[in-house]
């Protein structure tokens, strides 16, 4: 592997200083499940890796009345290992359970998944539908960016040199809400999404009508996509096949997939419709407190 | 050129101090610096699980960990599974069930099975296949591996009863 220096600061300010001083030649290291391979294959050529796993702010995992705070370096297994998060932010834990295999989940963070900024990143649609906001720290202070505005192109995001993703924060969940994330892959595990869908729904008291919904898509555009029109199509509608079909049609309008080895554009667009229906129904079941008949990989 | 670093870790219960460069992976340090060649290299990119070790109680692909990240860590490798000449239930079950051919994947499968059985003493076939999905075998076709894991789980249950 390429020769590089390694630092593991414990203070957030020290990490920012190291990154800022390196002027673009340093990379933050979280779980390393993307980064180490990218350095080994020469896709990235950093002179310094700044291990961010020893910084307290990036290890926060806190659920309270105000919502959820998820430190950027928290590995997947800690997230799905917290039952309250699985209940309230189900889409997030659905994602964390299918990123790689168990060994990968011991190390891979949601922050790294987001900052790697792949169009098929499995946690990003869930972060979007759950209303996640990125807290970013840099030499000029702290700023916040909604997750749907974070990725700008494959492998590219809004982070400037010297900036670090500190945490993603989520609002508290509304009453009668549910969420789900699912991807389509030809294998059962360990694969990259052909298409993926995340959805979060809020139902009314009767649990028969949608109050609001947020839907996001993976692997059908240059970045994970917030399908706002699809979610809006459900607001105020009864929970039935017809309204869900309208949301699916709206999402298919927004999707701009490419044809590659994983599937043709036409196939992917079709899958958007199929998955949206299943994912919305699962989110509705979760909101109603019904059992969801879903196993990761099936 | 980056200077070598001193890393202090606990491996299989013993304290080790070794020198490595920041670009060396934990897999390389285990094999090339410490001579612990039981941990295997298959793909070097996190896909095959041949390099699986336990780090602070969690199974990880050691090819995706930098050796310097092991500072202060508690590691367990395949060399720490048997007790002297006495194989543990998982090792015996793989051996007796012929769950290996070339054997390159075996240390990784055994380490991953140890983690599985620590988390879930009575896994279903589906749970076994899911937990072991990060381990690839090009020889066996997996069925014998799954059966060996089931057998090891039963034997461990019986031993603890
Ligand atoms: C075998 C295998 C299977 C995989 N399967 C999947 C899968 O099913 N689905 C999926 O989505 N991904 C998958 N991945 C990709 C990878 O595991 C995930 O993207 C993971 O979440 C990355 O997190 P990490 O903590 O390892 O990030 P790292 O590799 O440490 O970092 C990723 C990138 O983000 C940057 N970065 C990390 N943290 C920060 C921060 N706080 N601020 C700014 N920049 C930061 C790094 O510099 C690097 O460029 C797989 C990878 C492997 C090797
Ligand atoms: S050698 Fe590490 S996963 Fe294949
Ligand atoms: S026995 Fe040869 S790879 Fe598994």
Short mmCIF file of C-alpha atoms and ligand atoms in Angstrom, two decimals:
data_model
loop_
_atom_site.label_atom_id
_atom_site.label_comp_id
_atom_site.label_asym_id
_atom_site.label_seq_id
_atom_site.Cartn_x
_atom_site.Cartn_y
_atom_site.Cartn_z
CA UNK A 1 0.00 0.00 0.00
CA UNK A 2 0.97 3.63 -0.49
CA UNK A 3 3.15 5.20 2.18
CA UNK A 4 1.14 7.51 4.46
CA UNK A 5 1.21 8.97 7.95
CA UNK A 6 -1.39 8.09 10.57
CA UNK A 7 -2.75 10.23 13.37
CA UNK A 8 -5.52 9.40 15.84
CA UNK A 9 -6.45 12.61 17.65
CA UNK A 10 -8.91 12.56 20.55
CA UNK A 11 -10.03 16.19 20.18
CA UNK A 12 -12.31 17.27 17.35
CA UNK A 13 -10.37 20.55 17.04
CA UNK A 14 -7.12 18.62 16.57
CA UNK A 15 -8.63 16.51 13.79
CA UNK A 16 -9.89 19.60 11.97
CA UNK A 17 -6.50 21.26 12.32
CA UNK A 18 -4.71 18.19 10.90
CA UNK A 19 -7.12 18.00 7.96
CA UNK A 20 -6.98 21.74 7.28
CA UNK A 21 -3.17 21.86 7.42
CA UNK A 22 -2.88 18.95 4.98
CA UNK A 23 -4.76 20.99 2.40
CA UNK A 24 -6.57 18.12 0.73
CA UNK A 25 -3.87 15.45 1.05
CA UNK A 26 -5.38 13.99 4.26
CA UNK A 27 -8.43 11.74 4.55
CA UNK A 28 -10.51 10.97 7.62
CA UNK A 29 -10.48 7.26 8.55
CA UNK A 30 -13.59 5.81 10.18
CA UNK A 31 -14.15 2.05 9.76
CA UNK A 32 -11.83 1.98 6.74
CA UNK A 33 -14.04 -0.45 4.83
CA UNK A 34 -14.10 1.88 1.84
CA UNK A 35 -11.01 3.95 2.48
CA UNK A 36 -8.39 1.23 3.02
CA UNK A 37 -9.38 -0.48 -0.21
CA UNK A 38 -9.39 2.84 -2.09
CA UNK A 39 -5.85 3.57 -0.89
CA UNK A 40 -4.67 0.05 -1.65
CA UNK A 41 -5.98 0.19 -5.22
CA UNK A 42 -4.62 3.71 -5.77
CA UNK A 43 -8.02 5.29 -6.30
CA UNK A 44 -7.15 7.69 -3.47
CA UNK A 45 -3.61 8.89 -2.72
CA UNK A 46 -3.61 10.48 0.74
CA UNK A 47 -0.40 11.39 2.58
CA UNK A 48 -2.12 11.32 5.95
CA UNK A 49 -5.01 9.33 7.42
CA UNK A 50 -6.72 10.96 10.38
CA UNK A 51 -8.39 8.24 12.43
CA UNK A 52 -11.57 9.85 13.79
CA UNK A 53 -12.72 6.91 15.93
CA UNK A 54 -11.17 8.24 19.16
CA UNK A 55 -13.10 11.52 19.05
CA UNK A 56 -16.02 11.55 21.54
CA UNK A 57 -18.29 13.73 19.38
CA UNK A 58 -18.14 11.18 16.54
CA UNK A 59 -19.04 8.30 18.86
CA UNK A 60 -22.28 9.79 20.21
CA UNK A 61 -25.31 7.50 20.00
CA UNK A 62 -28.06 9.18 21.94
CA UNK A 63 -31.80 8.74 21.78
CA UNK A 64 -34.03 11.07 23.80
CA UNK A 65 -37.21 13.14 23.57
CA UNK A 66 -35.59 15.50 21.06
CA UNK A 67 -34.68 12.73 18.64
CA UNK A 68 -31.58 10.72 17.75
CA UNK A 69 -27.96 11.84 17.58
CA UNK A 70 -25.78 9.51 15.56
CA UNK A 71 -22.03 10.15 15.69
CA UNK A 72 -20.40 9.85 12.27
CA UNK A 73 -17.98 7.09 13.33
CA UNK A 74 -20.47 4.82 15.14
CA UNK A 75 -20.25 1.36 13.53
CA UNK A 76 -23.38 -0.38 12.20
CA UNK A 77 -23.47 -3.09 14.88
CA UNK A 78 -23.86 -0.54 17.67
CA UNK A 79 -26.79 1.04 15.85
CA UNK A 80 -28.83 -2.12 15.27
CA UNK A 81 -27.73 -3.40 18.67
CA UNK A 82 -29.88 -0.69 20.28
CA UNK A 83 -33.49 -2.00 20.32
CA UNK A 84 -35.07 1.46 20.80
CA UNK A 85 -33.42 2.64 17.58
CA UNK A 86 -34.67 -0.45 15.71
CA UNK A 87 -38.20 0.38 16.88
CA UNK A 88 -38.25 4.11 16.29
CA UNK A 89 -35.87 4.50 13.36
CA UNK A 90 -36.39 1.13 11.70
CA UNK A 91 -35.23 2.22 8.23
CA UNK A 92 -31.82 3.11 9.69
CA UNK A 93 -31.32 -0.28 11.29
CA UNK A 94 -32.69 -2.04 8.18
CA UNK A 95 -29.81 -0.36 6.33
CA UNK A 96 -27.15 -1.11 8.92
CA UNK A 97 -28.04 -4.82 8.93
CA UNK A 98 -27.35 -5.23 5.21
CA UNK A 99 -24.16 -3.20 4.73
CA UNK A 100 -21.62 -5.93 3.91
CA UNK A 101 -21.47 -8.95 6.21
CA UNK A 102 -21.10 -9.07 9.98
CA UNK A 103 -17.34 -8.39 9.86
CA UNK A 104 -17.92 -5.24 7.78
CA UNK A 105 -20.70 -4.14 10.17
CA UNK A 106 -18.25 -4.37 13.09
CA UNK A 107 -16.35 -1.48 11.53
CA UNK A 108 -18.42 0.31 8.86
CA UNK A 109 -20.00 3.57 9.98
CA UNK A 110 -23.01 5.40 8.61
CA UNK A 111 -20.85 8.54 8.46
CA UNK A 112 -18.35 6.74 6.22
CA UNK A 113 -21.17 5.38 4.06
CA UNK A 114 -22.52 8.91 3.58
CA UNK A 115 -19.12 10.57 3.05
CA UNK A 116 -18.09 7.92 0.52
CA UNK A 117 -21.13 9.27 -1.34
CA UNK A 118 -21.88 6.31 -3.59
CA UNK A 119 -25.22 6.40 -5.46
CA UNK A 120 -26.06 2.95 -4.03
CA UNK A 121 -24.96 3.65 -0.42
CA UNK A 122 -27.38 1.65 1.69
CA UNK A 123 -27.81 4.00 4.62
CA UNK A 124 -28.30 7.28 2.80
CA UNK A 125 -31.94 6.83 1.66
CA UNK A 126 -32.84 5.92 5.26
CA UNK A 127 -31.08 9.00 6.63
CA UNK A 128 -33.03 11.13 4.13
CA UNK A 129 -36.48 9.70 4.90
CA UNK A 130 -35.90 9.98 8.65
CA UNK A 131 -35.16 13.69 8.23
CA UNK A 132 -31.43 13.45 9.02
CA UNK A 133 -29.36 16.64 9.17
CA UNK A 134 -25.56 16.54 8.84
CA UNK A 135 -23.58 18.45 11.44
CA UNK A 136 -20.32 19.47 9.78
CA UNK A 137 -17.33 21.01 11.57
CA UNK A 138 -14.44 22.77 9.88
CA UNK A 139 -11.84 25.49 10.28
CA UNK A 140 -14.59 28.13 9.91
CA UNK A 141 -16.96 26.66 12.49
CA UNK A 142 -19.96 24.39 12.33
CA UNK A 143 -22.72 24.19 9.73
CA UNK A 144 -25.72 21.98 9.09
CA UNK A 145 -26.84 20.43 5.81
CA UNK A 146 -29.91 18.21 5.29
CA UNK A 147 -28.77 14.73 4.21
CA UNK A 148 -30.64 15.04 0.87
CA UNK A 149 -28.37 17.98 -0.06
CA UNK A 150 -25.10 16.33 1.08
CA UNK A 151 -24.11 14.21 -1.96
CA UNK A 152 -23.56 16.07 -5.22
CA UNK A 153 -22.12 13.47 -7.63
CA UNK A 154 -20.82 9.88 -7.43
CA UNK A 155 -18.08 9.99 -4.76
CA UNK A 156 -18.55 13.74 -4.22
CA UNK A 157 -20.23 15.73 -1.45
CA UNK A 158 -20.47 19.23 -0.01
CA UNK A 159 -17.54 18.79 2.42
CA UNK A 160 -14.78 21.35 1.86
CA UNK A 161 -11.11 20.55 2.54
CA UNK A 162 -10.61 20.42 6.30
CA UNK A 163 -14.26 19.71 7.06
CA UNK A 164 -15.46 16.69 8.97
CA UNK A 165 -18.90 15.14 9.35
CA UNK A 166 -19.45 15.08 13.11
CA UNK A 167 -22.92 13.57 13.45
CA UNK A 168 -26.27 13.11 11.80
CA UNK A 169 -29.18 14.28 13.94
CA UNK A 170 -32.78 13.23 13.51
CA UNK A 171 -36.00 14.76 14.81
CA UNK A 172 -38.12 12.77 17.27
CA UNK A 173 -40.55 10.40 15.57
CA UNK A 174 -44.18 11.42 15.27
CA UNK A 175 -46.95 9.28 16.78
CA UNK A 176 -48.21 6.54 14.43
CA UNK A 177 -45.08 6.61 12.30
CA UNK A 178 -43.14 3.78 10.69
CA UNK A 179 -40.22 3.39 8.32
CA UNK A 180 -38.46 0.75 6.27
CA UNK A 181 -35.55 0.32 3.85
CA UNK A 182 -35.01 -2.45 1.36
CA UNK A 183 -32.83 -3.06 -1.68
CA UNK A 184 -33.06 -5.41 -4.61
CA UNK A 185 -29.99 -7.59 -5.20
CA UNK A 186 -29.67 -10.85 -7.14
CA UNK A 187 -27.90 -12.52 -4.20
CA UNK A 188 -29.21 -12.82 -0.65
CA UNK A 189 -26.40 -10.85 0.99
CA UNK A 190 -23.12 -9.06 0.28
CA UNK A 191 -24.06 -7.25 -2.91
CA UNK A 192 -24.56 -3.74 -4.25
CA UNK A 193 -28.13 -2.51 -4.68
CA UNK A 194 -29.63 -2.65 -8.17
CA UNK A 195 -32.31 -0.35 -6.79
CA UNK A 196 -33.15 0.55 -3.21
CA UNK A 197 -35.99 2.37 -1.53
CA UNK A 198 -36.46 3.94 1.90
CA UNK A 199 -39.77 5.23 3.17
CA UNK A 200 -41.06 6.86 6.32
CA UNK A 201 -44.77 7.37 6.85
CA UNK A 202 -46.91 9.13 9.45
CA UNK A 203 -50.51 7.87 9.76
CA UNK A 204 -53.49 9.55 11.42
CA UNK A 205 -55.16 8.31 14.62
CA UNK A 206 -57.28 5.76 12.74
CA UNK A 207 -54.11 4.46 11.04
CA UNK A 208 -56.10 4.37 7.79
CA UNK A 209 -54.78 7.59 6.24
CA UNK A 210 -51.37 9.03 5.49
CA UNK A 211 -50.62 12.32 7.22
CA UNK A 212 -47.26 12.65 5.49
CA UNK A 213 -44.50 10.54 3.95
CA UNK A 214 -40.89 10.80 2.85
CA UNK A 215 -39.42 8.51 0.21
CA UNK A 216 -35.84 8.19 -1.06
CA UNK A 217 -34.27 6.05 -3.76
CA UNK A 218 -30.82 4.51 -4.17
CA UNK A 219 -28.93 3.47 -7.32
CA UNK A 220 -31.24 5.24 -9.76
CA UNK A 221 -29.38 8.55 -10.13
CA UNK A 222 -25.92 10.06 -9.65
CA UNK A 223 -26.67 10.48 -5.96
CA UNK A 224 -29.12 8.93 -3.51
CA UNK A 225 -32.36 10.70 -4.36
CA UNK A 226 -35.01 12.36 -2.20
CA UNK A 227 -38.26 11.59 -4.07
CA UNK A 228 -40.20 14.43 -2.52
CA UNK A 229 -43.08 14.31 -5.01
CA UNK A 230 -43.64 10.62 -4.27
CA UNK A 231 -43.97 11.26 -0.54
CA UNK A 232 -46.15 14.33 -1.10
CA UNK A 233 -48.47 12.24 -3.28
CA UNK A 234 -49.36 10.20 -0.17
CA UNK A 235 -50.10 13.12 2.16
CA UNK A 236 -53.78 13.17 3.15
CA UNK A 237 -54.55 10.03 1.12
CA UNK A 238 -56.11 6.83 2.42
CA UNK A 239 -53.82 3.84 2.87
CA UNK A 240 -54.75 1.77 -0.18
CA UNK A 241 -53.32 0.36 -3.39
CA UNK A 242 -54.41 3.32 -5.46
CA UNK A 243 -52.59 5.99 -3.45
CA UNK A 244 -49.48 3.83 -3.16
CA UNK A 245 -49.54 3.29 -6.94
CA UNK A 246 -49.63 7.07 -7.41
CA UNK A 247 -46.57 7.47 -5.20
CA UNK A 248 -44.79 4.74 -7.18
CA UNK A 249 -45.61 6.49 -10.45
CA UNK A 250 -44.27 9.79 -9.08
CA UNK A 251 -41.02 8.10 -7.99
CA UNK A 252 -40.56 6.45 -11.39
CA UNK A 253 -40.82 9.93 -12.96
CA UNK A 254 -37.92 11.19 -10.85
CA UNK A 255 -35.62 8.18 -11.29
CA UNK A 256 -32.93 8.57 -13.96
CA UNK A 257 -31.12 5.23 -13.77
CA UNK A 258 -28.28 4.14 -16.00
CA UNK A 259 -27.82 0.80 -17.73
CA UNK A 260 -24.88 -1.17 -16.38
CA UNK A 261 -23.88 -4.73 -15.43
CA UNK A 262 -26.40 -4.73 -12.59
CA UNK A 263 -29.41 -3.92 -14.75
CA UNK A 264 -30.83 -1.86 -17.58
CA UNK A 265 -32.41 1.53 -17.01
CA UNK A 266 -35.81 0.08 -17.91
CA UNK A 267 -35.44 -2.79 -15.45
CA UNK A 268 -34.37 -0.40 -12.70
CA UNK A 269 -37.33 1.90 -13.31
CA UNK A 270 -39.66 -1.08 -13.09
CA UNK A 271 -37.99 -2.15 -9.82
CA UNK A 272 -38.56 1.29 -8.33
CA UNK A 273 -42.32 0.69 -8.66
CA UNK A 274 -42.17 -2.82 -7.21
CA UNK A 275 -39.97 -1.88 -4.27
CA UNK A 276 -41.84 1.32 -3.38
CA UNK A 277 -45.04 -0.62 -2.96
CA UNK A 278 -43.41 -3.21 -0.70
CA UNK A 279 -41.49 -0.65 1.32
CA UNK A 280 -44.49 1.64 1.89
CA UNK A 281 -46.61 -1.32 2.96
CA UNK A 282 -43.89 -2.42 5.37
CA UNK A 283 -43.59 1.12 6.79
CA UNK A 284 -47.39 1.22 7.24
CA UNK A 285 -47.31 -2.15 9.04
CA UNK A 286 -44.60 -0.83 11.31
CA UNK A 287 -46.66 2.30 12.06
CA UNK A 288 -49.63 0.08 12.91
CA UNK A 289 -47.53 -2.09 15.18
CA UNK A 290 -48.06 -5.14 12.96
CA UNK A 291 -45.35 -7.70 12.35
CA UNK A 292 -43.39 -7.15 9.14
CA UNK A 293 -42.78 -10.25 7.11
CA UNK A 294 -39.30 -9.33 5.94
CA UNK A 295 -35.89 -10.87 6.37
CA UNK A 296 -32.83 -9.03 5.14
CA UNK A 297 -31.80 -10.47 1.80
CA UNK A 298 -35.21 -11.83 0.83
CA UNK B 1 8.71 7.97 4.35
CA UNK B 2 6.45 7.37 7.34
CA UNK B 3 8.28 6.16 10.45
CA UNK B 4 7.59 2.79 11.97
CA UNK B 5 5.33 2.81 15.01
CA UNK B 6 5.37 0.69 18.12
CA UNK B 7 2.04 -1.04 18.67
CA UNK B 8 1.13 -2.76 21.94
CA UNK B 9 -1.75 -5.23 21.87
CA UNK B 10 -3.04 -8.29 23.62
CA UNK B 11 -3.16 -11.27 21.26
CA UNK B 12 -4.73 -14.50 22.50
CA UNK B 13 -4.20 -13.35 26.07
CA UNK B 14 -0.53 -12.37 25.76
CA UNK B 15 0.83 -8.85 25.49
CA UNK B 16 2.72 -8.20 22.25
CA UNK B 17 4.73 -5.19 21.23
CA UNK B 18 5.59 -4.91 17.55
CA UNK B 19 6.88 -2.41 15.00
CA UNK B 20 4.91 -1.60 11.88
CA UNK B 21 4.44 1.09 9.27
CA UNK B 22 1.11 2.98 9.06
CA UNK B 23 0.36 1.41 5.68
CA UNK B 24 0.63 -2.17 6.98
CA UNK B 25 -2.65 -3.91 7.60
CA UNK B 26 -3.33 -5.91 10.73
CA UNK B 27 -3.35 -9.01 8.51
CA UNK B 28 0.17 -8.22 7.26
CA UNK B 29 1.42 -7.49 10.77
CA UNK B 30 -0.03 -10.74 12.16
CA UNK B 31 1.45 -12.84 9.39
CA UNK B 32 4.68 -11.09 8.43
CA UNK B 33 5.75 -9.38 11.65
CA UNK B 34 4.37 -11.69 14.34
CA UNK B 35 4.56 -14.98 12.45
CA UNK B 36 0.91 -15.77 13.20
CA UNK B 37 0.24 -17.27 9.79
CA UNK B 38 -2.97 -19.07 10.76
CA UNK B 39 -4.92 -16.01 9.65
CA UNK B 40 -5.21 -16.22 5.86
CA UNK B 41 -5.28 -13.74 3.01
CA UNK B 42 -7.87 -14.38 0.32
CA UNK B 43 -8.96 -11.19 -1.38
CA UNK B 44 -7.42 -8.35 0.66
CA UNK B 45 -10.53 -6.23 0.11
CA UNK B 46 -13.04 -7.34 2.70
CA UNK B 47 -15.05 -9.74 0.56
CA UNK B 48 -13.87 -13.23 1.53
CA UNK B 49 -13.49 -13.25 5.33
CA UNK B 50 -10.39 -15.52 5.25
CA UNK B 51 -8.61 -12.92 7.39
CA UNK B 52 -11.30 -12.78 10.11
CA UNK B 53 -10.03 -12.19 13.65
CA UNK B 54 -11.76 -10.89 16.77
CA UNK B 55 -10.87 -7.34 17.76
CA UNK B 56 -12.23 -6.21 21.13
CA UNK B 57 -14.73 -9.05 20.94
CA UNK B 58 -16.04 -8.26 17.44
CA UNK B 59 -15.24 -10.21 14.25
CA UNK B 60 -13.38 -8.03 11.74
CA UNK B 61 -11.64 -8.52 8.40
CA UNK B 62 -8.00 -7.92 9.41
CA UNK B 63 -7.15 -6.90 5.82
CA UNK B 64 -9.35 -3.81 6.34
CA UNK B 65 -7.79 -2.78 9.66
CA UNK B 66 -4.49 -0.92 9.88
CA UNK B 67 -2.00 -2.53 12.24
CA UNK B 68 -1.58 0.83 14.01
CA UNK B 69 -5.31 0.77 14.81
CA UNK B 70 -4.68 -2.30 16.96
CA UNK B 71 -2.89 -0.17 19.57
CA UNK B 72 -4.38 -1.11 22.94
CA UNK B 73 -6.75 -3.64 21.36
CA UNK B 74 -7.60 -7.10 22.55
CA UNK B 75 -7.20 -9.55 19.65
CA UNK B 76 -8.06 -13.19 19.23
CA UNK B 77 -6.79 -15.15 16.24
CA UNK B 78 -7.22 -18.75 15.12
CA UNK B 79 -4.05 -19.61 17.08
CA UNK B 80 -5.94 -18.79 20.28
CA UNK B 81 -8.89 -21.12 19.68
CA UNK B 82 -7.47 -24.51 20.65
CA UNK B 83 -6.45 -25.16 24.24
CA UNK B 84 -2.96 -26.64 23.87
CA UNK B 85 -3.41 -29.73 21.72
CA UNK B 86 -7.11 -29.86 22.49
CA UNK B 87 -9.26 -28.59 19.60
CA UNK B 88 -12.44 -26.74 20.54
CA UNK B 89 -15.94 -27.87 19.41
CA UNK B 90 -15.93 -25.73 16.28
CA UNK B 91 -12.53 -26.96 15.10
CA UNK B 92 -13.45 -30.59 15.81
CA UNK B 93 -16.77 -30.26 13.99
CA UNK B 94 -15.09 -28.80 10.88
CA UNK B 95 -12.52 -31.60 10.94
CA UNK B 96 -14.93 -34.45 11.57
CA UNK B 97 -17.59 -33.08 9.22
CA UNK B 98 -15.04 -32.65 6.38
CA UNK B 99 -16.08 -29.00 6.17
CA UNK B 100 -12.88 -28.06 4.38
CA UNK B 101 -10.92 -28.96 1.30
CA UNK B 102 -8.03 -26.61 0.50
CA UNK B 103 -8.45 -25.00 3.94
CA UNK B 104 -7.68 -21.38 3.04
CA UNK B 105 -11.12 -20.22 4.16
CA UNK B 106 -11.21 -22.39 7.28
CA UNK B 107 -9.54 -20.18 9.92
CA UNK B 108 -11.87 -17.34 8.89
CA UNK B 109 -14.95 -19.55 9.05
CA UNK B 110 -13.93 -20.87 12.45
CA UNK B 111 -13.33 -17.39 13.87
CA UNK B 112 -16.65 -16.19 12.48
CA UNK B 113 -18.42 -19.24 13.92
CA UNK B 114 -16.87 -18.56 17.33
CA UNK B 115 -18.39 -15.06 17.21
CA UNK B 116 -21.74 -16.42 16.04
CA UNK B 117 -21.97 -18.95 18.86
CA UNK B 118 -20.96 -16.34 21.44
CA UNK B 119 -23.89 -14.18 20.27
CA UNK B 120 -26.38 -16.94 19.55
CA UNK B 121 -25.80 -20.39 21.06
CA UNK B 122 -28.60 -22.05 19.07
CA UNK B 123 -28.62 -20.51 15.58
CA UNK B 124 -31.03 -21.71 12.88
CA UNK B 125 -29.66 -22.72 9.48
CA UNK B 126 -30.78 -19.39 8.09
CA UNK B 127 -29.09 -17.47 10.90
CA UNK B 128 -25.89 -19.43 10.30
CA UNK B 129 -25.90 -18.66 6.58
CA UNK B 130 -26.61 -14.98 7.24
CA UNK B 131 -23.88 -14.63 9.88
CA UNK B 132 -21.34 -16.40 7.67
CA UNK B 133 -22.25 -14.48 4.51
CA UNK B 134 -19.03 -12.47 4.76
CA UNK B 135 -16.97 -15.68 4.42
CA UNK B 136 -16.44 -17.25 1.03
CA UNK B 137 -15.40 -20.82 0.25
CA UNK B 138 -14.49 -21.85 -3.28
CA UNK B 139 -14.28 -25.56 -2.52
CA UNK B 140 -16.96 -27.02 -0.26
CA UNK B 141 -20.27 -25.66 -1.48
CA UNK B 142 -21.06 -24.48 2.08
CA UNK B 143 -23.44 -27.29 3.12
CA UNK B 144 -20.80 -29.15 5.10
CA UNK B 145 -19.73 -25.90 6.73
CA UNK B 146 -23.28 -25.14 7.83
CA UNK B 147 -23.67 -28.70 9.16
CA UNK B 148 -20.37 -28.40 11.06
CA UNK B 149 -21.57 -25.17 12.68
CA UNK B 150 -24.84 -26.85 13.70
CA UNK B 151 -22.91 -29.79 15.11
CA UNK B 152 -20.53 -27.51 17.03
CA UNK B 153 -23.49 -25.59 18.46
CA UNK B 154 -25.13 -28.84 19.63
CA UNK B 155 -21.93 -30.12 21.19
CA UNK B 156 -21.29 -26.87 22.99
CA UNK B 157 -24.90 -26.89 24.27
CA UNK B 158 -24.50 -30.46 25.47
CA UNK B 159 -21.19 -29.66 27.16
CA UNK B 160 -22.72 -26.69 28.96
CA UNK B 161 -25.88 -28.54 29.99
C1 LIG C 1 -17.06 -6.49 1.42
C2 LIG C 1 -17.75 -5.15 1.46
C3 LIG C 1 -19.13 -5.09 1.38
C4 LIG C 1 -19.78 -3.86 1.41
N1 LIG C 1 -21.13 -3.85 1.33
C5 LIG C 1 -21.79 -2.67 1.32
C6 LIG C 1 -23.20 -2.65 1.22
O1 LIG C 1 -23.85 -3.69 1.17
N2 LIG C 1 -23.81 -1.44 1.19
C7 LIG C 1 -23.12 -0.27 1.26
O2 LIG C 1 -23.73 0.81 1.23
N3 LIG C 1 -21.77 -0.26 1.37
C8 LIG C 1 -21.09 -1.43 1.40
N4 LIG C 1 -19.72 -1.45 1.50
C9 LIG C 1 -18.99 -0.18 1.55
C10 LIG C 1 -18.61 0.32 2.97
O3 LIG C 1 -18.51 -0.73 3.87
C11 LIG C 1 -19.61 1.34 3.50
O4 LIG C 1 -19.71 2.43 2.62
C12 LIG C 1 -19.24 1.83 4.92
O5 LIG C 1 -20.39 2.36 5.54
C13 LIG C 1 -18.14 2.86 4.95
O6 LIG C 1 -17.95 3.25 6.29
P1 LIG C 1 -16.48 3.27 6.97
O7 LIG C 1 -16.71 3.70 8.38
O8 LIG C 1 -15.79 2.00 6.78
O9 LIG C 1 -15.82 4.44 6.13
P2 LIG C 1 -14.30 4.70 5.70
O10 LIG C 1 -13.85 3.70 4.74
O11 LIG C 1 -13.46 4.93 6.91
O12 LIG C 1 -14.52 6.11 4.97
C14 LIG C 1 -15.25 6.22 3.76
C15 LIG C 1 -15.01 7.60 3.15
O13 LIG C 1 -15.59 8.62 3.93
C16 LIG C 1 -14.61 9.50 4.44
N5 LIG C 1 -15.01 9.74 5.83
C17 LIG C 1 -15.21 8.81 6.79
N6 LIG C 1 -15.66 9.39 7.91
C18 LIG C 1 -15.74 10.72 7.66
C19 LIG C 1 -16.14 11.86 8.43
N7 LIG C 1 -16.58 11.74 9.70
N8 LIG C 1 -16.12 13.09 7.84
C20 LIG C 1 -15.68 13.22 6.56
N9 LIG C 1 -15.30 12.20 5.79
C21 LIG C 1 -15.32 10.96 6.33
C22 LIG C 1 -13.29 8.77 4.30
O14 LIG C 1 -12.20 9.67 4.16
C23 LIG C 1 -13.53 7.94 3.05
O15 LIG C 1 -13.33 8.71 1.91
C24 LIG C 1 -19.04 -2.66 1.51
C25 LIG C 1 -17.64 -2.72 1.61
C26 LIG C 1 -16.99 -3.94 1.60
C27 LIG C 1 -15.51 -3.99 1.71
S1 LIG C 2 -8.51 -11.28 2.86
FE1 LIG C 2 -9.64 -10.01 4.18
S2 LIG C 2 -11.65 -10.36 3.54
FE2 LIG C 2 -10.53 -11.45 2.06
S1 LIG C 3 -11.96 -25.16 1.57
FE1 LIG C 3 -11.04 -24.20 -0.10
S2 LIG C 3 -11.87 -22.22 -0.02
FE2 LIG C 3 -12.98 -23.23 1.49
#
